[in-house]
mmCIF file of C-alpha atoms in Angstrom:
data_model
loop_
_atom_site.group_PDB
_atom_site.id
_atom_site.type_symbol
_atom_site.label_atom_id
_atom_site.label_comp_id
_atom_site.label_asym_id
_atom_site.label_seq_id
_atom_site.Cartn_x
_atom_site.Cartn_y
_atom_site.Cartn_z
ATOM 1 C CA MET A 1180 -187.859 -4.737 54.359
ATOM 2 C CA SER A 1181 -185.764 -2.757 51.954
ATOM 3 C CA THR A 1182 -183.803 -0.718 54.468
ATOM 4 C CA PRO A 1183 -184.071 3.043 53.894
ATOM 5 C CA ARG A 1184 -180.998 4.627 52.381
ATOM 6 C CA ASN A 1185 -179.960 8.251 52.344
ATOM 7 C CA ARG A 1186 -179.957 9.165 48.669
ATOM 8 C CA THR A 1187 -179.130 12.823 49.205
ATOM 9 C CA SER A 1188 -176.254 13.842 46.961
ATOM 10 C CA ALA A 1189 -174.515 16.938 45.750
ATOM 11 C CA ALA A 1190 -176.302 16.466 42.421
ATOM 12 C CA ASP A 1191 -179.452 17.720 44.155
ATOM 13 C CA VAL A 1192 -177.828 21.137 44.599
ATOM 14 C CA PRO A 1193 -177.836 23.419 41.531
ATOM 15 C CA ARG A 1194 -174.303 24.069 40.295
ATOM 16 C CA ASP A 1195 -174.845 27.852 40.298
ATOM 17 C CA ALA A 1196 -175.681 27.638 43.992
ATOM 18 C CA TYR A 1197 -172.033 26.764 44.664
ATOM 19 C CA HIS A 1198 -171.178 30.403 44.117
ATOM 20 C CA HIS A 1199 -173.507 31.365 46.936
ATOM 21 C CA GLY A 1200 -171.983 29.311 49.738
ATOM 22 C CA ALA A 1201 -173.628 25.932 49.062
ATOM 23 C CA LEU A 1202 -170.483 24.079 47.984
ATOM 24 C CA ARG A 1203 -169.605 23.110 51.547
ATOM 25 C CA GLU A 1204 -173.075 21.603 52.039
ATOM 26 C CA ALA A 1205 -172.864 19.855 48.661
ATOM 27 C CA LEU A 1206 -169.527 18.291 49.574
ATOM 28 C CA ILE A 1207 -170.944 17.052 52.869
ATOM 29 C CA ALA A 1208 -173.976 15.592 51.062
ATOM 30 C CA ALA A 1209 -171.701 13.841 48.560
ATOM 31 C CA ALA A 1210 -169.554 12.503 51.403
ATOM 32 C CA GLU A 1211 -172.659 11.059 53.075
ATOM 33 C CA ALA A 1212 -173.687 9.359 49.840
ATOM 34 C CA VAL A 1213 -170.242 7.782 49.437
ATOM 35 C CA LEU A 1214 -170.267 6.594 53.055
ATOM 36 C CA ALA A 1215 -173.742 5.089 52.709
ATOM 37 C CA GLU A 1216 -172.773 3.193 49.557
ATOM 38 C CA ARG A 1217 -169.125 2.269 50.183
ATOM 39 C CA GLY A 1218 -168.516 2.691 53.888
ATOM 40 C CA LEU A 1219 -165.515 4.378 55.427
ATOM 41 C CA GLU A 1220 -163.142 1.946 53.706
ATOM 42 C CA GLY A 1221 -164.296 3.095 50.259
ATOM 43 C CA PHE A 1222 -164.305 6.803 51.050
ATOM 44 C CA SER A 1223 -162.102 9.230 49.111
ATOM 45 C CA LEU A 1224 -161.972 12.978 48.573
ATOM 46 C CA ARG A 1225 -161.575 12.385 44.854
ATOM 47 C CA GLU A 1226 -164.916 10.544 44.691
ATOM 48 C CA VAL A 1227 -166.610 13.274 46.732
ATOM 49 C CA ALA A 1228 -165.250 15.888 44.329
ATOM 50 C CA ARG A 1229 -166.363 13.875 41.293
ATOM 51 C CA ARG A 1230 -169.920 13.582 42.596
ATOM 52 C CA SER A 1231 -169.976 17.273 43.401
ATOM 53 C CA GLY A 1232 -168.745 18.234 39.933
ATOM 54 C CA VAL A 1233 -165.754 20.157 41.264
ATOM 55 C CA SER A 1234 -161.984 19.806 41.109
ATOM 56 C CA PRO A 1235 -160.218 17.315 43.411
ATOM 57 C CA ALA A 1236 -158.704 20.272 45.266
ATOM 58 C CA ALA A 1237 -162.080 21.765 46.251
ATOM 59 C CA PRO A 1238 -162.788 19.493 49.249
ATOM 60 C CA ALA A 1239 -159.302 20.108 50.641
ATOM 61 C CA HIS A 1240 -159.824 23.848 50.305
ATOM 62 C CA HIS A 1241 -162.914 23.688 52.528
ATOM 63 C CA PHE A 1242 -161.964 20.923 54.974
ATOM 64 C CA GLY A 1243 -158.180 20.573 54.836
ATOM 65 C CA ASP A 1244 -158.147 16.823 54.262
ATOM 66 C CA ALA A 1245 -160.356 13.734 54.322
ATOM 67 C CA GLU A 1246 -160.359 13.669 58.115
ATOM 68 C CA GLY A 1247 -161.613 17.259 58.212
ATOM 69 C CA LEU A 1248 -164.530 16.440 55.904
ATOM 70 C CA LEU A 1249 -165.389 13.275 57.808
ATOM 71 C CA ALA A 1250 -165.252 15.169 61.102
ATOM 72 C CA ALA A 1251 -167.733 17.690 59.704
ATOM 73 C CA VAL A 1252 -170.094 14.885 58.658
ATOM 74 C CA ALA A 1253 -169.753 13.170 62.040
ATOM 75 C CA THR A 1254 -170.419 16.430 63.881
ATOM 76 C CA LEU A 1255 -173.651 16.889 61.943
ATOM 77 C CA ALA A 1256 -174.490 13.268 62.720
ATOM 78 C CA PHE A 1257 -174.170 13.726 66.472
ATOM 79 C CA ASP A 1258 -176.106 16.992 66.308
ATOM 80 C CA GLY A 1259 -178.893 15.196 64.469
ATOM 81 C CA LEU A 1260 -178.847 12.328 66.941
ATOM 82 C CA THR A 1261 -179.065 14.772 69.831
ATOM 83 C CA ALA A 1262 -182.115 16.370 68.241
ATOM 84 C CA ALA A 1263 -183.709 12.929 67.718
ATOM 85 C CA LEU A 1264 -183.123 11.974 71.358
ATOM 86 C CA LYS A 1265 -184.533 15.265 72.632
ATOM 87 C CA ALA A 1266 -187.592 14.802 70.427
ATOM 88 C CA GLY A 1267 -188.016 11.399 72.068
ATOM 89 C CA ASP A 1268 -187.996 13.072 75.472
ATOM 90 C CA GLU A 1269 -190.779 15.360 74.300
ATOM 91 C CA ARG A 1270 -192.880 12.469 73.027
ATOM 92 C CA GLY A 1271 -192.381 10.619 76.295
ATOM 93 C CA GLY A 1272 -193.987 13.352 78.372
ATOM 94 C CA SER A 1273 -193.189 13.228 82.080
ATOM 95 C CA ASP A 1274 -192.717 9.451 82.402
ATOM 96 C CA PRO A 1275 -188.978 8.568 82.442
ATOM 97 C CA VAL A 1276 -189.664 5.088 81.046
ATOM 98 C CA ALA A 1277 -191.620 6.552 78.135
ATOM 99 C CA GLN A 1278 -188.921 9.183 77.593
ATOM 100 C CA LEU A 1279 -186.155 6.588 77.294
ATOM 101 C CA ARG A 1280 -188.333 4.314 75.164
ATOM 102 C CA GLU A 1281 -188.953 7.161 72.729
ATOM 103 C CA GLN A 1282 -185.283 8.090 72.816
ATOM 104 C CA GLY A 1283 -184.503 4.550 71.704
ATOM 105 C CA LEU A 1284 -187.018 4.713 68.884
ATOM 106 C CA GLY A 1285 -185.608 8.066 67.833
ATOM 107 C CA TYR A 1286 -182.088 6.616 67.858
ATOM 108 C CA VAL A 1287 -183.017 3.784 65.510
ATOM 109 C CA GLY A 1288 -185.098 6.098 63.327
ATOM 110 C CA PHE A 1289 -182.111 8.412 62.918
ATOM 111 C CA ALA A 1290 -179.853 5.512 61.953
ATOM 112 C CA LEU A 1291 -182.275 4.284 59.284
ATOM 113 C CA LYS A 1292 -182.765 7.751 57.854
ATOM 114 C CA HIS A 1293 -179.052 8.609 57.772
ATOM 115 C CA PRO A 1294 -177.079 5.366 57.277
ATOM 116 C CA GLY A 1295 -174.014 7.195 55.970
ATOM 117 C CA ARG A 1296 -173.755 9.412 59.026
ATOM 118 C CA PHE A 1297 -174.584 6.595 61.405
ATOM 119 C CA GLY A 1298 -171.931 4.321 59.929
ATOM 120 C CA LEU A 1299 -169.281 6.984 60.500
ATOM 121 C CA MET A 1300 -170.060 8.651 63.797
ATOM 122 C CA PHE A 1301 -168.703 5.974 66.139
ATOM 123 C CA ARG A 1302 -165.563 5.363 64.114
ATOM 124 C CA CYS A 1303 -163.907 8.760 64.385
ATOM 125 C CA GLU A 1304 -162.809 8.987 68.010
ATOM 126 C CA GLY A 1305 -159.247 9.860 66.970
ATOM 127 C CA TYR A 1306 -160.221 12.880 64.876
ATOM 128 C CA LYS A 1307 -158.850 16.140 66.256
ATOM 129 C CA SER A 1308 -162.060 18.172 66.263
ATOM 130 C CA GLU A 1309 -163.352 19.923 69.349
ATOM 131 C CA ALA A 1310 -166.708 20.538 67.647
ATOM 132 C CA LEU A 1311 -167.055 16.795 67.053
ATOM 133 C CA ALA A 1312 -166.108 15.997 70.656
ATOM 134 C CA GLN A 1313 -168.665 18.467 71.993
ATOM 135 C CA SER A 1314 -171.419 17.108 69.755
ATOM 136 C CA GLY A 1315 -170.660 13.555 70.858
ATOM 137 C CA ARG A 1316 -170.806 14.535 74.519
ATOM 138 C CA ALA A 1317 -174.098 16.338 73.972
ATOM 139 C CA ALA A 1318 -175.761 13.257 72.463
ATOM 140 C CA TYR A 1319 -174.497 11.010 75.242
ATOM 141 C CA GLY A 1320 -175.639 13.580 77.800
ATOM 142 C CA VAL A 1321 -179.261 13.335 76.658
ATOM 143 C CA LEU A 1322 -179.236 9.559 77.175
ATOM 144 C CA GLU A 1323 -177.490 9.866 80.528
ATOM 145 C CA ALA A 1324 -180.000 12.480 81.689
ATOM 146 C CA GLY A 1325 -182.803 10.067 80.817
ATOM 147 C CA VAL A 1326 -181.215 7.313 82.891
ATOM 148 C CA ARG A 1327 -180.731 9.746 85.784
ATOM 149 C CA ARG A 1328 -184.432 10.595 85.709
ATOM 150 C CA LEU A 1329 -185.360 6.916 85.633
ATOM 151 C CA CYS A 1330 -183.012 6.033 88.495
ATOM 152 C CA ARG A 1331 -183.762 9.252 90.418
ATOM 153 C CA VAL A 1332 -180.160 10.425 90.438
ATOM 154 C CA LEU A 1333 -179.627 14.168 90.696
ATOM 155 C CA GLU A 1334 -177.610 15.952 88.029
ATOM 156 C CA GLY A 1335 -173.972 16.060 89.047
ATOM 157 C CA ALA A 1336 -174.250 13.068 91.372
ATOM 158 C CA GLU A 1337 -172.161 10.060 90.416
ATOM 159 C CA LEU A 1338 -173.934 7.071 88.918
ATOM 160 C CA THR A 1339 -173.430 3.808 90.750
ATOM 161 C CA PRO A 1340 -171.757 0.956 88.834
ATOM 162 C CA ALA A 1341 -175.170 -0.702 88.424
ATOM 163 C CA GLN A 1342 -176.709 2.491 87.059
ATOM 164 C CA GLN A 1343 -173.795 2.970 84.660
ATOM 165 C CA GLN A 1344 -174.309 -0.597 83.470
ATOM 166 C CA SER A 1345 -177.997 0.154 82.900
ATOM 167 C CA LEU A 1346 -177.077 3.149 80.752
ATOM 168 C CA LEU A 1347 -174.695 1.064 78.658
ATOM 169 C CA ALA A 1348 -177.265 -1.738 78.355
ATOM 170 C CA ILE A 1349 -179.927 0.637 76.997
ATOM 171 C CA TRP A 1350 -177.462 2.148 74.543
ATOM 172 C CA SER A 1351 -176.281 -1.292 73.426
ATOM 173 C CA VAL A 1352 -179.831 -2.499 72.744
ATOM 174 C CA VAL A 1353 -180.796 0.402 70.461
ATOM 175 C CA HIS A 1354 -177.379 0.581 68.792
ATOM 176 C CA GLY A 1355 -177.390 -3.128 68.046
ATOM 177 C CA PHE A 1356 -181.000 -3.018 66.874
ATOM 178 C CA ALA A 1357 -180.137 -0.179 64.489
ATOM 179 C CA HIS A 1358 -177.246 -2.119 62.947
ATOM 180 C CA LEU A 1359 -179.354 -5.247 62.558
ATOM 181 C CA ALA A 1360 -182.143 -3.252 60.919
ATOM 182 C CA LEU A 1361 -179.687 -1.594 58.536
ATOM 183 C CA ALA A 1362 -178.322 -5.027 57.638
ATOM 184 C CA GLY A 1363 -181.831 -6.209 56.719
ATOM 185 C CA GLN A 1364 -182.033 -8.769 59.500
ATOM 186 C CA PHE A 1365 -185.635 -7.857 60.321
ATOM 187 C CA ASP A 1366 -186.879 -7.873 56.732
ATOM 188 C CA SER A 1367 -188.874 -11.077 57.121
ATOM 189 C CA LEU A 1368 -190.690 -9.654 60.161
ATOM 190 C CA LEU A 1369 -191.826 -6.440 58.505
ATOM 191 C CA PRO A 1370 -194.614 -5.825 55.992
ATOM 192 C CA ALA A 1371 -194.117 -4.096 52.680
ATOM 193 C CA ARG A 1372 -196.044 -1.087 53.990
ATOM 194 C CA GLY A 1373 -196.101 0.595 57.349
ATOM 195 C CA ARG A 1374 -192.520 -0.350 58.158
ATOM 196 C CA GLU A 1375 -191.986 2.503 60.597
ATOM 197 C CA ALA A 1376 -194.967 1.405 62.683
ATOM 198 C CA ALA A 1377 -193.827 -2.212 62.438
ATOM 199 C CA LEU A 1378 -190.345 -1.326 63.665
ATOM 200 C CA ARG A 1379 -191.910 0.490 66.595
ATOM 201 C CA GLY A 1380 -193.956 -2.621 67.280
ATOM 202 C CA LEU A 1381 -190.766 -4.685 67.437
ATOM 203 C CA LEU A 1382 -188.557 -2.339 69.431
ATOM 204 C CA ALA A 1383 -190.933 -0.509 71.781
ATOM 205 C CA PRO A 1384 -192.033 -3.599 73.786
ATOM 206 C CA LEU A 1385 -188.440 -4.749 74.077
ATOM 207 C CA LEU A 1386 -187.367 -1.389 75.481
ATOM 208 C CA GLU A 1387 -190.432 -1.111 77.684
ATOM 209 C CA GLN A 1388 -189.674 -4.448 79.328
ATOM 210 C CA GLN A 1389 -186.055 -3.561 79.938
ATOM 211 C CA LEU A 1390 -186.799 -0.083 81.253
ATOM 212 C CA GLN A 1391 -189.602 -1.135 83.561
ATOM 213 C CA ALA A 1392 -187.173 -3.555 85.190
ATOM 214 C CA LEU A 1393 -184.827 -0.640 85.880
ATOM 215 C CA ARG A 1394 -187.478 1.565 87.479
ATOM 216 C CA PRO A 1395 -186.748 1.897 91.224
ATOM 217 C CA VAL A 1396 -189.199 0.100 93.469
ATOM 218 C CA ARG A 1397 -191.006 2.427 95.858
ATOM 219 C CA PRO A 1398 -190.525 1.310 99.454
ATOM 220 C CA LEU A 1399 -193.652 0.146 101.274
ATOM 221 C CA ARG A 1400 -194.944 2.580 103.844
ATOM 222 C CA ARG A 1401 -194.750 1.336 107.401
ATOM 223 C CA ARG A 1402 -198.030 1.078 109.264
ATOM 224 C CA ARG A 1403 -198.369 3.339 112.242
ATOM 225 C CA LEU A 1404 -198.300 1.619 115.592
ATOM 226 C CA GLY A 1405 -201.832 0.866 116.717
ATOM 227 C CA ALA A 1406 -203.278 1.117 113.203
ATOM 228 C CA GLU A 1407 -206.000 -1.349 112.349
ATOM 229 C CA LYS A 1408 -204.961 -4.383 110.400
#
C-alpha cells in the first residue's frame, strides 16, 4: 500500500486570503507539510515561511518561535484525535467492546490521514502550552472512559493496576499499528483498492480479540436451596 500522506499546504490558500486572517492557517498547513515530509528533525520556520510565500519573520509574528508553531499544530492534532475517538464511540453504539474497537480504528485512521500531525503530537511534552496540555488530556480521557465502561469502573474511581495496564495495552496496540502502517509494513497484505476496508479487516479482529478478553466475566447465579437440578 502506498501510505496516505497529507498533501495540504499553504499553496492551497489564495495569497489574497492572507489579508483576511488566513495566514495563521496557511502557516500551520505548511508546517504540517514540512513535518510529513521531513519529520521534526528537518523542521524550520524558514522553510514554513518559504512554502507560505511570506517573509521569514511572519511565522514568528504569529507564533513567537518554532516551538509556538509546533505547539499549535500539536494542539490541533490532539483535538482531531479526540474527535476521531468520540466518533468511534458513536459507531460502537452501546457495546463497550465495539466502542473501544472503533476508537482504535479511528486512531489509526487519523494517523494515516494526518501523518505530519501524528508524527509530532507525542514528541512535544516539554512545550509550555496549556492549550496543548488540555487537548492531550482530553484525547487520553476518551480512551480512559472507554476502558472504564468496559471494566465497569465508575468515573472518578481509581483504576486498579491491572485495569491501567489494560488501558496502556490497548493504546500501545493501536499506536504501534499506526506507526507500522505509516512505515509501509502492511503494504504486501493490502490490495491496491479498498485499503481502508482492508486495514479494518486487519486491525478490527485483533482489537476484538484483545478487548473480549478484558470484558469482565459475569458471576454465575447461585441456585436457590431446594431448586430442581
